[in-house]
XYZ file of C-alpha atoms in Angstrom:
670
model
C -5.791 -21.521 -24.744
C -2.288 -21.639 -25.924
C 0.635 -23.780 -24.415
C 1.936 -20.834 -22.350
C -1.399 -20.261 -20.734
C -2.041 -23.988 -20.129
C 0.937 -24.578 -18.249
C 0.199 -21.615 -16.318
C -3.303 -23.055 -15.299
C -1.792 -26.347 -14.557
C 1.254 -25.050 -12.705
C -1.790 -22.869 -10.404
C -3.664 -26.235 -9.984
C -0.307 -27.744 -8.778
C 0.418 -25.259 -6.439
C -2.949 -25.610 -4.476
C -2.774 -29.363 -4.673
C 0.697 -28.743 -3.181
C -0.780 -26.190 -0.514
C -3.606 -28.612 0.555
C -1.068 -31.371 1.034
C 1.226 -29.495 3.161
C -1.931 -28.508 5.391
C -3.262 -32.210 5.535
C 0.309 -33.448 6.770
C 0.868 -30.865 9.327
C -2.832 -31.734 10.687
C -2.209 -35.098 10.687
C 1.220 -34.575 12.460
C -0.577 -32.466 15.159
C -3.455 -35.023 15.384
C -0.847 -37.916 16.091
C 1.072 -35.409 18.955
C -2.172 -34.737 20.579
C -2.991 -38.473 20.892
C 0.658 -39.662 21.932
C -0.046 -36.768 24.448
C -3.433 -37.629 25.677
C -2.348 -41.414 26.146
C 0.594 -40.412 27.960
C -1.415 -37.820 30.219
C -3.842 -40.547 31.090
C -2.304 -43.822 30.607
C -3.330 -44.706 33.988
C -6.846 -44.654 33.374
C -7.388 -46.176 29.778
C -8.119 -49.816 29.567
C -6.545 -51.703 26.809
C -8.877 -51.677 24.771
C -8.809 -47.790 24.702
C -5.087 -48.145 24.170
C -5.416 -50.311 21.424
C -7.796 -48.011 19.468
C -5.948 -44.846 20.098
C -2.704 -47.057 19.008
C -4.762 -48.214 15.675
C -5.796 -44.574 15.063
C -2.067 -43.061 15.078
C -1.281 -46.030 13.070
C -3.866 -45.349 10.333
C -3.091 -41.466 10.721
C 0.745 -42.319 9.956
C 0.035 -44.472 6.692
C -2.341 -41.903 5.369
C 0.324 -39.320 6.125
C 2.985 -40.957 4.523
C 0.912 -41.493 1.338
C 0.421 -37.991 1.551
C 4.250 -36.936 1.832
C 4.922 -39.484 -1.191
C 2.415 -37.834 -3.165
C 3.540 -34.239 -2.514
C 6.726 -35.482 -3.722
C 5.482 -36.281 -7.186
C 3.744 -32.762 -7.017
C 6.745 -31.298 -6.378
C 8.398 -32.909 -9.450
C 5.496 -32.212 -11.506
C 5.519 -28.235 -10.537
C 9.268 -28.366 -11.912
C 8.188 -30.411 -15.216
C 4.741 -30.979 -15.551
C 4.475 -32.912 -18.680
C 7.054 -33.664 -21.780
C 4.370 -34.001 -24.440
C 0.785 -34.033 -25.838
C -1.450 -35.301 -28.669
C -4.352 -34.550 -30.311
C -6.459 -37.901 -30.843
C -9.730 -37.638 -32.549
C -12.113 -40.986 -31.707
C -13.813 -42.720 -34.602
C -17.469 -40.993 -34.624
C -16.301 -37.684 -33.001
C -15.919 -34.423 -34.728
C -13.463 -33.060 -32.164
C -10.079 -34.259 -31.128
C -9.121 -34.565 -27.735
C -5.939 -33.147 -26.038
C -3.764 -35.480 -23.866
C -1.054 -34.106 -21.911
C 1.598 -36.723 -20.609
C 3.878 -36.624 -17.839
C 5.641 -38.491 -15.336
C 2.776 -38.828 -13.066
C -0.802 -38.385 -13.328
C -2.690 -35.079 -12.034
C -6.451 -34.420 -11.768
C -8.095 -31.139 -11.401
C -9.898 -30.500 -8.251
C -13.264 -31.350 -10.548
C -11.683 -34.519 -11.561
C -10.398 -33.097 -15.042
C -7.411 -35.163 -15.821
C -4.731 -32.171 -16.651
C -1.882 -34.863 -17.079
C -1.735 -38.261 -17.863
C 0.521 -40.544 -16.403
C 3.031 -42.046 -19.138
C 1.847 -45.385 -18.299
C -1.833 -44.974 -19.166
C -2.889 -46.842 -22.296
C -4.117 -44.033 -23.458
C -0.496 -42.718 -23.516
C 0.823 -46.126 -25.448
C -0.134 -43.957 -28.796
C 2.327 -41.115 -28.033
C 4.969 -43.810 -28.234
C 3.412 -46.335 -30.785
C 2.194 -44.066 -33.593
C 3.004 -41.292 -35.833
C 0.145 -39.012 -36.987
C -2.705 -40.892 -38.821
C -4.775 -43.578 -37.891
C -4.205 -45.167 -34.263
C -5.683 -47.236 -31.499
C -5.206 -47.914 -27.798
C -6.413 -50.541 -25.646
C -8.344 -50.219 -22.509
C -11.015 -52.316 -20.574
C -10.118 -55.277 -22.878
C -11.402 -53.086 -25.617
C -9.594 -51.463 -28.633
C -10.371 -47.526 -29.215
C -9.841 -46.101 -32.812
C -9.349 -42.992 -34.249
C -6.974 -40.435 -35.931
C -3.652 -39.024 -34.069
C -3.962 -35.494 -35.374
C -1.119 -33.777 -33.891
C 1.893 -34.688 -31.404
C 3.955 -32.194 -29.590
C 6.969 -32.361 -27.122
C 7.795 -30.220 -24.278
C 10.841 -29.197 -22.699
C 9.667 -27.310 -19.222
C 12.551 -26.761 -16.778
C 11.839 -25.288 -13.121
C 8.155 -24.452 -14.029
C 9.406 -22.509 -17.516
C 8.624 -23.451 -21.112
C 11.896 -23.749 -22.950
C 10.319 -25.122 -26.337
C 7.413 -26.763 -28.018
C 8.026 -29.025 -31.253
C 5.437 -30.789 -33.217
C 7.172 -34.114 -33.897
C 6.773 -37.356 -34.874
C 8.430 -40.781 -33.794
C 11.527 -40.621 -35.649
C 14.508 -41.349 -33.650
C 16.425 -38.110 -34.702
C 13.832 -35.849 -33.369
C 15.485 -32.663 -31.480
C 14.126 -33.813 -27.836
C 15.955 -37.321 -28.125
C 18.973 -35.145 -29.583
C 19.282 -32.928 -26.756
C 18.628 -35.672 -24.279
C 21.638 -37.729 -25.547
C 23.774 -34.443 -25.718
C 23.743 -34.112 -22.077
C 26.671 -34.985 -19.933
C 26.405 -38.036 -17.393
C 25.070 -38.119 -14.203
C 25.790 -39.927 -11.167
C 22.659 -41.625 -11.301
C 21.080 -43.445 -14.220
C 18.106 -41.165 -16.022
C 14.633 -42.110 -16.764
C 13.852 -42.207 -20.604
C 10.140 -41.430 -20.302
C 10.575 -38.335 -22.776
C 12.333 -40.242 -25.085
C 11.268 -43.985 -25.023
C 11.611 -45.185 -28.751
C 9.099 -47.592 -30.399
C 10.914 -50.345 -30.073
C 11.727 -49.635 -26.489
C 8.076 -49.302 -25.955
C 6.904 -52.344 -27.306
C 9.411 -54.118 -24.340
C 8.472 -51.810 -21.612
C 4.489 -52.641 -22.300
C 4.625 -56.584 -23.132
C 2.531 -58.098 -20.201
C 2.004 -61.285 -22.030
C 5.721 -62.539 -21.908
C 6.530 -64.424 -18.817
C 10.006 -64.716 -19.377
C 11.319 -61.726 -21.558
C 14.840 -61.801 -22.651
C 16.200 -58.412 -24.344
C 19.530 -58.933 -26.175
C 20.499 -55.231 -26.410
C 23.791 -53.797 -27.905
C 25.862 -51.459 -25.839
C 23.962 -48.079 -25.291
C 20.615 -49.344 -26.520
C 18.871 -48.656 -23.587
C 18.027 -51.837 -22.410
C 18.679 -51.256 -18.436
C 16.665 -48.229 -18.288
C 14.062 -50.481 -20.316
C 13.739 -52.858 -17.904
C 13.454 -50.494 -15.419
C 10.618 -48.731 -17.007
C 9.247 -52.120 -17.379
C 8.929 -52.634 -13.348
C 7.532 -49.238 -13.401
C 4.948 -49.951 -15.781
C 3.877 -53.169 -14.371
C 3.945 -51.658 -10.689
C 1.291 -49.282 -12.487
C -0.989 -51.645 -14.346
C -0.790 -54.586 -11.594
C -0.457 -51.917 -8.607
C -3.318 -53.917 -6.599
C -1.171 -57.342 -6.561
C 2.213 -56.288 -7.461
C 4.223 -55.059 -4.694
C 7.654 -53.413 -4.889
C 9.457 -55.185 -2.150
C 8.497 -58.578 -3.813
C 10.640 -57.348 -6.965
C 14.112 -59.157 -7.187
C 17.126 -57.505 -9.278
C 20.087 -59.234 -9.810
C 22.807 -56.932 -10.890
C 26.734 -57.186 -11.557
C 28.116 -55.132 -8.515
C 27.076 -52.657 -5.689
C 28.428 -49.810 -7.790
C 25.813 -50.654 -10.768
C 22.977 -51.210 -8.258
C 23.526 -47.689 -6.648
C 23.804 -46.197 -10.273
C 20.204 -47.292 -11.244
C 18.611 -46.936 -7.933
C 17.147 -43.741 -8.582
C 15.081 -44.891 -11.775
C 12.377 -45.882 -10.152
C 11.701 -43.315 -7.228
C 11.900 -40.482 -10.342
C 9.068 -42.451 -11.620
C 7.031 -42.481 -8.617
C 7.677 -45.848 -7.429
C 9.844 -46.893 -4.259
C 13.429 -47.727 -4.643
C 13.956 -51.484 -5.314
C 17.183 -52.636 -3.805
C 19.648 -54.657 -5.970
C 21.580 -57.875 -4.863
C 24.643 -59.327 -6.724
C 25.275 -62.947 -7.653
C 27.385 -63.331 -4.353
C 24.860 -61.980 -1.972
C 22.370 -64.570 -3.425
C 24.650 -67.704 -3.568
C 25.223 -67.155 0.417
C 21.841 -67.592 1.001
C 21.504 -70.793 -1.316
C 24.560 -72.551 -0.271
C 24.813 -74.614 3.127
C 26.191 -72.460 5.474
C 28.689 -75.457 5.817
C 30.883 -74.900 3.039
C 32.028 -71.547 1.545
C 32.933 -70.266 -1.888
C 35.278 -68.193 -4.323
C 33.185 -65.122 -4.833
C 31.881 -65.091 -8.609
C 33.623 -61.295 -8.635
C 36.647 -62.533 -7.342
C 36.774 -65.255 -10.116
C 35.508 -63.251 -12.937
C 38.128 -60.840 -12.146
C 41.016 -63.833 -12.199
C 39.962 -65.395 -14.991
C 39.718 -62.049 -16.924
C 43.313 -61.225 -16.164
C 44.407 -64.866 -17.049
C 42.122 -66.186 -19.968
C 44.757 -69.367 -20.244
C 44.895 -70.285 -16.875
C 44.058 -73.323 -14.924
C 40.997 -72.071 -13.118
C 40.012 -70.671 -16.529
C 40.127 -74.463 -18.096
C 38.176 -75.542 -15.188
C 35.264 -72.924 -15.322
C 35.493 -73.271 -18.965
C 34.150 -76.967 -18.924
C 31.351 -76.126 -16.716
C 29.907 -73.033 -18.567
C 28.348 -74.377 -21.856
C 25.022 -75.595 -22.816
C 26.533 -79.112 -23.173
C 27.654 -79.248 -19.503
C 24.158 -78.485 -18.076
C 22.631 -81.473 -20.845
C 25.233 -83.876 -19.716
C 24.493 -83.181 -15.721
C 20.731 -83.521 -16.361
C 21.465 -86.838 -18.261
C 23.441 -87.954 -15.242
C 20.452 -87.111 -12.933
C 18.413 -88.853 -15.245
C 20.000 -92.455 -15.390
C 21.091 -92.327 -11.614
C 16.883 -92.004 -11.024
C 16.851 -95.517 -12.454
C 19.923 -97.080 -10.642
C 19.823 -95.194 -7.309
C 18.960 -98.234 -5.124
C 20.942 -101.323 -5.172
C 19.319 -104.578 -6.335
C 18.547 -106.109 -2.976
C 15.134 -107.406 -1.430
C 13.933 -105.045 1.491
C 12.321 -106.698 4.081
C 10.672 -104.907 6.960
C 8.631 -106.611 9.947
C 8.564 -109.830 8.265
C 7.330 -108.229 4.974
C 9.275 -108.395 1.819
C 9.940 -105.813 -0.652
C 10.984 -106.512 -3.905
C 13.996 -104.082 -5.709
C 11.483 -103.002 -8.551
C 8.960 -102.029 -6.268
C 11.093 -99.491 -4.324
C 12.624 -98.471 -7.808
C 8.813 -97.750 -9.239
C 7.517 -95.805 -6.154
C 10.817 -93.739 -6.378
C 10.468 -93.175 -10.127
C 6.702 -92.267 -9.286
C 7.774 -89.440 -7.323
C 10.289 -88.029 -9.539
C 8.897 -84.441 -10.008
C 10.053 -84.448 -6.114
C 13.826 -84.022 -4.616
C 15.278 -87.534 -3.652
C 14.597 -86.699 0.085
C 11.114 -85.966 -0.321
C 10.433 -89.021 -2.317
C 12.055 -91.164 0.609
C 9.724 -89.875 2.934
C 6.630 -90.481 0.420
C 8.015 -94.363 0.030
C 7.950 -94.940 3.846
C 4.294 -93.627 3.696
C 3.758 -96.272 1.206
C 5.659 -99.172 3.058
C 3.688 -98.004 6.038
C 0.512 -98.727 4.006
C 1.698 -101.903 2.853
C 2.306 -103.056 6.546
C -0.859 -101.971 7.938
C -2.824 -104.055 5.200
C -0.915 -107.031 5.620
C -0.282 -106.828 9.566
C -3.332 -107.477 11.820
C -1.329 -106.817 14.829
C 2.404 -105.955 16.041
C 4.389 -103.159 15.980
C 4.721 -101.561 12.602
C 8.850 -100.101 12.638
C 9.256 -96.153 13.139
C 9.358 -93.680 10.023
C 12.737 -93.004 10.906
C 13.974 -96.830 11.071
C 12.284 -97.400 7.485
C 14.396 -94.569 6.037
C 17.186 -95.479 7.328
C 16.756 -98.986 5.906
C 16.110 -97.479 3.024
C 19.230 -94.980 2.738
C 21.290 -98.103 3.197
C 20.214 -99.350 -0.026
C 20.956 -96.281 -1.620
C 24.103 -95.625 -3.687
C 24.324 -92.228 -2.855
C 22.918 -90.030 -0.203
C 24.270 -86.697 -0.198
C 24.560 -84.046 -3.213
C 28.249 -83.876 -2.429
C 28.838 -87.491 -3.100
C 26.399 -87.302 -6.549
C 28.374 -84.251 -7.918
C 31.522 -85.800 -7.131
C 30.837 -88.809 -8.928
C 29.445 -87.113 -11.710
C 32.842 -84.854 -12.173
C 34.812 -88.473 -11.835
C 32.550 -89.876 -14.448
C 32.943 -87.515 -16.994
C 36.957 -86.726 -16.497
C 35.849 -82.933 -15.178
C 38.354 -81.327 -13.074
C 37.335 -80.558 -9.484
C 38.983 -78.175 -6.747
C 37.706 -78.454 -3.094
C 39.740 -77.411 -0.332
C 38.612 -76.635 3.230
C 35.251 -76.948 2.342
C 35.672 -74.286 -0.252
C 33.953 -74.545 -3.332
C 35.495 -72.538 -6.627
C 32.777 -70.441 -8.169
C 32.558 -72.410 -11.091
C 31.550 -75.535 -8.825
C 28.732 -73.512 -6.695
C 25.919 -73.767 -9.172
C 26.209 -77.390 -10.646
C 26.555 -78.635 -6.976
C 23.221 -76.335 -6.150
C 21.635 -78.156 -8.962
C 22.522 -81.337 -7.599
C 21.219 -80.342 -4.279
C 18.148 -79.407 -5.686
C 17.908 -82.791 -7.342
C 18.778 -84.501 -4.090
C 17.285 -82.244 -1.311
C 15.807 -79.061 -2.805
C 16.841 -75.414 -2.555
C 15.827 -72.364 -0.907
C 12.689 -70.737 -3.202
C 11.817 -67.187 -3.129
C 8.026 -67.990 -3.314
C 7.167 -64.195 -2.115
C 9.006 -62.997 -5.118
C 6.798 -61.722 -7.651
C 8.979 -60.691 -10.494
C 12.981 -61.393 -11.533
C 15.218 -59.030 -13.192
C 18.633 -60.239 -14.099
C 21.132 -57.681 -15.808
C 24.555 -58.454 -17.806
C 22.675 -61.878 -18.914
C 26.122 -63.200 -21.064
C 28.141 -63.479 -17.782
C 25.941 -66.111 -16.457
C 26.061 -69.923 -17.348
C 23.303 -72.529 -18.553
C 23.705 -74.071 -15.070
C 23.482 -70.992 -13.080
C 19.990 -70.232 -15.206
C 18.599 -73.727 -14.212
C 19.160 -72.875 -10.522
C 17.922 -69.664 -10.785
C 14.688 -70.502 -12.665
C 14.171 -73.007 -9.716
C 14.856 -70.439 -7.143
C 12.291 -67.696 -8.708
C 9.494 -69.407 -10.188
C 7.787 -66.316 -11.050
C 7.733 -63.663 -14.327
C 11.095 -62.673 -15.340
C 12.842 -59.923 -17.356
C 16.599 -61.134 -18.463
C 18.859 -58.513 -20.352
C 22.119 -58.314 -21.233
C 24.340 -57.963 -24.574
C 26.209 -61.253 -25.727
C 28.999 -59.171 -27.322
C 29.663 -58.138 -23.989
C 31.063 -61.060 -22.279
C 33.210 -60.790 -19.659
C 34.412 -64.478 -19.184
C 36.858 -65.972 -21.889
C 34.901 -68.934 -22.599
C 31.150 -69.899 -23.890
C 28.227 -69.222 -21.377
C 24.619 -68.936 -22.287
C 23.161 -68.665 -25.696
C 19.898 -68.138 -27.415
C 19.261 -71.847 -27.839
C 19.895 -72.328 -24.280
C 17.464 -69.741 -23.089
C 15.000 -71.451 -25.576
C 15.489 -74.742 -23.822
C 15.455 -73.616 -20.323
C 12.590 -71.251 -20.499
C 9.500 -72.729 -22.548
C 7.347 -69.768 -22.664
C 10.506 -67.534 -23.787
C 10.218 -63.937 -25.816
C 13.066 -62.712 -27.133
C 13.509 -59.099 -28.222
C 16.485 -57.263 -29.782
C 17.487 -53.739 -29.542
C 20.088 -53.035 -31.998
C 20.056 -49.165 -31.964
C 22.386 -47.420 -29.955
C 21.783 -44.335 -28.241
C 24.773 -43.763 -25.807
C 27.685 -42.865 -27.990
C 28.372 -40.258 -30.576
C 27.937 -41.599 -34.560
C 31.853 -41.518 -34.774
C 32.289 -43.474 -31.382
C 29.381 -45.953 -32.030
C 30.996 -46.648 -35.520
C 34.689 -47.048 -34.135
C 33.400 -49.694 -31.781
C 31.717 -51.623 -34.240
C 35.092 -53.147 -35.449
C 35.492 -54.901 -31.849
C 31.846 -56.655 -31.850
C 31.648 -60.078 -31.777
C 28.718 -60.579 -33.505
C 25.509 -58.610 -34.351
C 24.354 -55.576 -35.538
C 24.575 -52.200 -34.011
C 23.159 -49.133 -35.568
C 24.383 -45.666 -34.146
C 22.005 -42.530 -34.739
C 23.023 -39.729 -36.170
C 24.357 -37.521 -33.244
C 27.814 -36.475 -34.295
C 30.760 -35.662 -32.496
C 34.448 -35.844 -31.885
C 36.029 -38.647 -33.921
C 38.027 -41.359 -31.773
C 41.482 -40.815 -31.377
C 44.587 -43.152 -31.502
C 47.472 -41.561 -30.090
C 50.554 -43.854 -30.448
C 53.226 -43.906 -27.957
C 56.933 -45.573 -28.058
C 57.430 -45.771 -24.571
C 54.863 -45.898 -21.234
C 56.520 -42.537 -20.251
C 55.110 -41.079 -23.422
C 51.722 -43.015 -22.962
C 51.444 -41.319 -19.358
C 51.943 -38.066 -20.774
C 49.540 -38.416 -23.548
C 47.054 -39.728 -20.675
C 47.619 -36.881 -18.673
C 47.143 -34.567 -21.686
C 43.600 -36.406 -22.586
C 42.550 -35.736 -18.614
C 42.522 -32.084 -19.309
C 38.721 -31.561 -19.822
C 35.574 -30.027 -18.626
C 33.430 -32.990 -18.655
C 31.953 -34.325 -15.605
C 33.127 -37.771 -15.930
C 36.167 -39.376 -17.485
C 37.045 -42.694 -17.099
C 40.397 -44.360 -17.749
C 39.630 -47.990 -18.363
C 42.233 -50.764 -17.943
C 42.395 -54.587 -18.497
C 44.042 -55.115 -15.351
C 44.297 -54.414 -11.616
C 48.420 -54.395 -12.159
C 47.494 -51.175 -14.720
C 45.025 -49.853 -12.480
C 47.815 -49.896 -9.833
C 50.456 -48.674 -12.150
C 48.280 -45.683 -13.315
C 47.506 -44.944 -9.880
C 50.799 -43.907 -8.590
C 51.459 -42.231 -11.876
C 48.697 -40.123 -11.527
C 49.651 -39.392 -7.996
C 49.677 -35.571 -8.497
C 46.466 -35.540 -10.039
C 43.028 -36.222 -8.106
C 40.866 -39.317 -9.479
C 38.893 -41.937 -7.599
C 39.453 -45.599 -8.038
C 36.361 -47.669 -9.000
C 36.741 -51.332 -7.784
C 34.977 -53.880 -6.211
C 34.999 -52.135 -2.853
C 33.402 -49.102 -4.320
C 29.924 -48.599 -3.410
C 28.726 -45.408 -5.169
C 29.097 -43.891 -8.638
C 30.972 -40.452 -8.565
C 31.915 -37.542 -10.860
C 35.383 -36.499 -12.118
C 38.373 -38.759 -13.227
C 37.727 -42.255 -12.446
C 40.558 -45.269 -12.554
C 38.920 -48.592 -13.402
C 38.965 -52.040 -14.950
C 36.607 -52.990 -18.113
C 34.675 -55.333 -15.026
C 33.792 -52.614 -13.035
C 33.260 -50.120 -16.312
C 30.646 -52.345 -17.725
C 27.030 -51.311 -17.255
C 28.322 -47.632 -16.805
C 28.683 -44.663 -19.125
C 31.009 -41.685 -19.239
C 31.573 -38.236 -20.958
C 34.752 -39.407 -21.794
C 36.654 -42.632 -22.181
C 40.807 -43.292 -22.286
C 41.916 -46.819 -23.183
C 45.408 -47.161 -22.273
C 48.009 -50.089 -22.688
C 46.277 -50.882 -26.118
C 49.129 -53.436 -27.221
C 49.394 -57.170 -28.710
C 50.354 -58.292 -25.346
C 47.084 -56.361 -23.411
C 44.671 -57.001 -26.205
C 45.510 -59.695 -28.530
C 42.906 -62.355 -29.025
C 39.289 -62.485 -30.038
C 38.638 -62.372 -26.336
C 40.373 -59.484 -25.924
C 38.417 -58.010 -28.955
C 35.138 -58.119 -26.877
C 36.745 -56.212 -24.162
C 37.794 -53.328 -26.044
C 33.871 -53.447 -27.601
C 33.100 -52.675 -23.742
C 35.673 -50.473 -23.136
C 34.952 -48.096 -25.997
C 31.242 -48.149 -25.894
C 31.281 -46.656 -22.605
C 32.095 -43.298 -23.980
C 29.459 -40.872 -24.554
C 31.492 -38.131 -25.952
C 34.823 -38.658 -26.264
C 37.144 -41.509 -26.632
C 40.995 -41.910 -26.632
C 42.674 -45.120 -27.243
C 46.341 -45.163 -26.349
C 48.166 -47.308 -28.760
C 51.582 -48.719 -28.478
C 53.801 -48.584 -31.631
C 56.334 -51.216 -30.827
C 53.962 -53.957 -29.652
C 50.845 -52.847 -32.155
C 47.413 -55.060 -31.183
C 46.380 -57.417 -34.242
C 42.766 -56.076 -33.555
C 43.574 -52.473 -34.535
C 45.840 -53.536 -37.567
C 42.759 -55.643 -38.842
C 40.528 -52.533 -38.971
């Protein structure tokens, strides 16, 4: 049958399945209501075993009904767009090729014939991985070889076939081009219809325990990480649970922006958390801290401040190694060189020190308890009679010979030893001290661990320091995906590096994505001038060239800004560096509808958005306007990276409002 006939056949089967599910769901709802009514009518006559039996039956019906409701949602989505591609594969030794249709979800006919294959199925890897010719896939610990004789891509909307194209895997294919030309949505979209070969390799990589994805702006790295989760939930569906996946995202708006991807792929939504939310769970309740968000905002706008200098000293790889070395040496000198006599038995200093080092894989407090048990064993062996002191008494005797007994005293001594500044007022940490302190707390007392978490995902990796990663590796001892772009660092000092990653995670797999799909060729090429390092390869999707409008006064800049806002795009973002500029423009635009996106925002909205680089990062907009481009605002190499972030938010249009009198050197050096 031809493609139109096959679509009609599949749609008919989908409608029948939808009707069947509707009837089954309604039947279970009726059964539950009848059971509830029966229990209510005869509650005085039912014994506790009958009540329990009926309650179990209702729970079972409710769970079955929930699964059928979820499946009905998938079927409804498939009716709108059943599949997006197919391929013909002839197995070695066969005369005829077999055709496979690929969609967001799998679907079988009543006779158990597979009409649509889930994009995550092993056989569908060939669709993303191979062009026509020799191909293979792995399943059931075997390789199946043959020839890929044809590939097709479809666009089906509202159950109507828009087009069918014979295609190859080149990134310039028409389906990808049409996808990229679309306007933005208030939620991140799935990319199953346009996953590229290098992205597919990352999605299906199950051997990496820790996978770091370095991806340029617009490379799809966050979408890839989310599709990787969906793939893992499919492949390991008997053991991996959505509620046991932990996503660490930069802010609440970004968390909302990515929240629809997994549900669109048929998986349960996974709530993301910010670093500040996690930190609240890790720090003792007796202390407080300046939020990561607030401290980042302050340093972003004051990159030469005293706070920035304090934070910079604790941010790099050398600081972590210094701290680790200090704690290793402390192991050797933790106890004073005094003999310990308990119940008449003398314990030489080297005995306690030796036992302490024997247990060095444990926190100090655990080690002390183990030493207490060792001492009690010795006392029992040497004393035939008489009382042996309590464990608490022995523990207190040991602590009196320790140089430090709290994480805080150790951390203060460490900073003092290396002349590193430290501010701690009213039991409140600066954020730059939180994770170094937590690292010491882990050494001394241990730290809360998320043992139930089966998979950990961290976005915006470049804004975390090595010591933060060292703590997170203890908190989340499970497979990890870490994603980001070194060229999009928000902090005005060095943080993590590939070298540090390799030191922290011995089993590291490192992947790079250098092709950008977000911005037009013209915008991406323009933005390359602001990259700090690395390569960026734009695809051949052409559009309007970026515009640099030169103003001679701020009044003229406001005029240019208002002119640029008269567009038909769904989203236009005005991206500033500082809050002060946001407030200034908010007042200037009082006669024009717009929304401020900041730390209090919960969701991503359409329209004109006024925000800072800090909150725009990770998002994308149809049009972007960058005001106040002058030497005062953007004059340093750090500012070059900020302009890279701002410019690469744009999909279709980019306008730079540039000062004529105080021209930024970052533009002059182009």
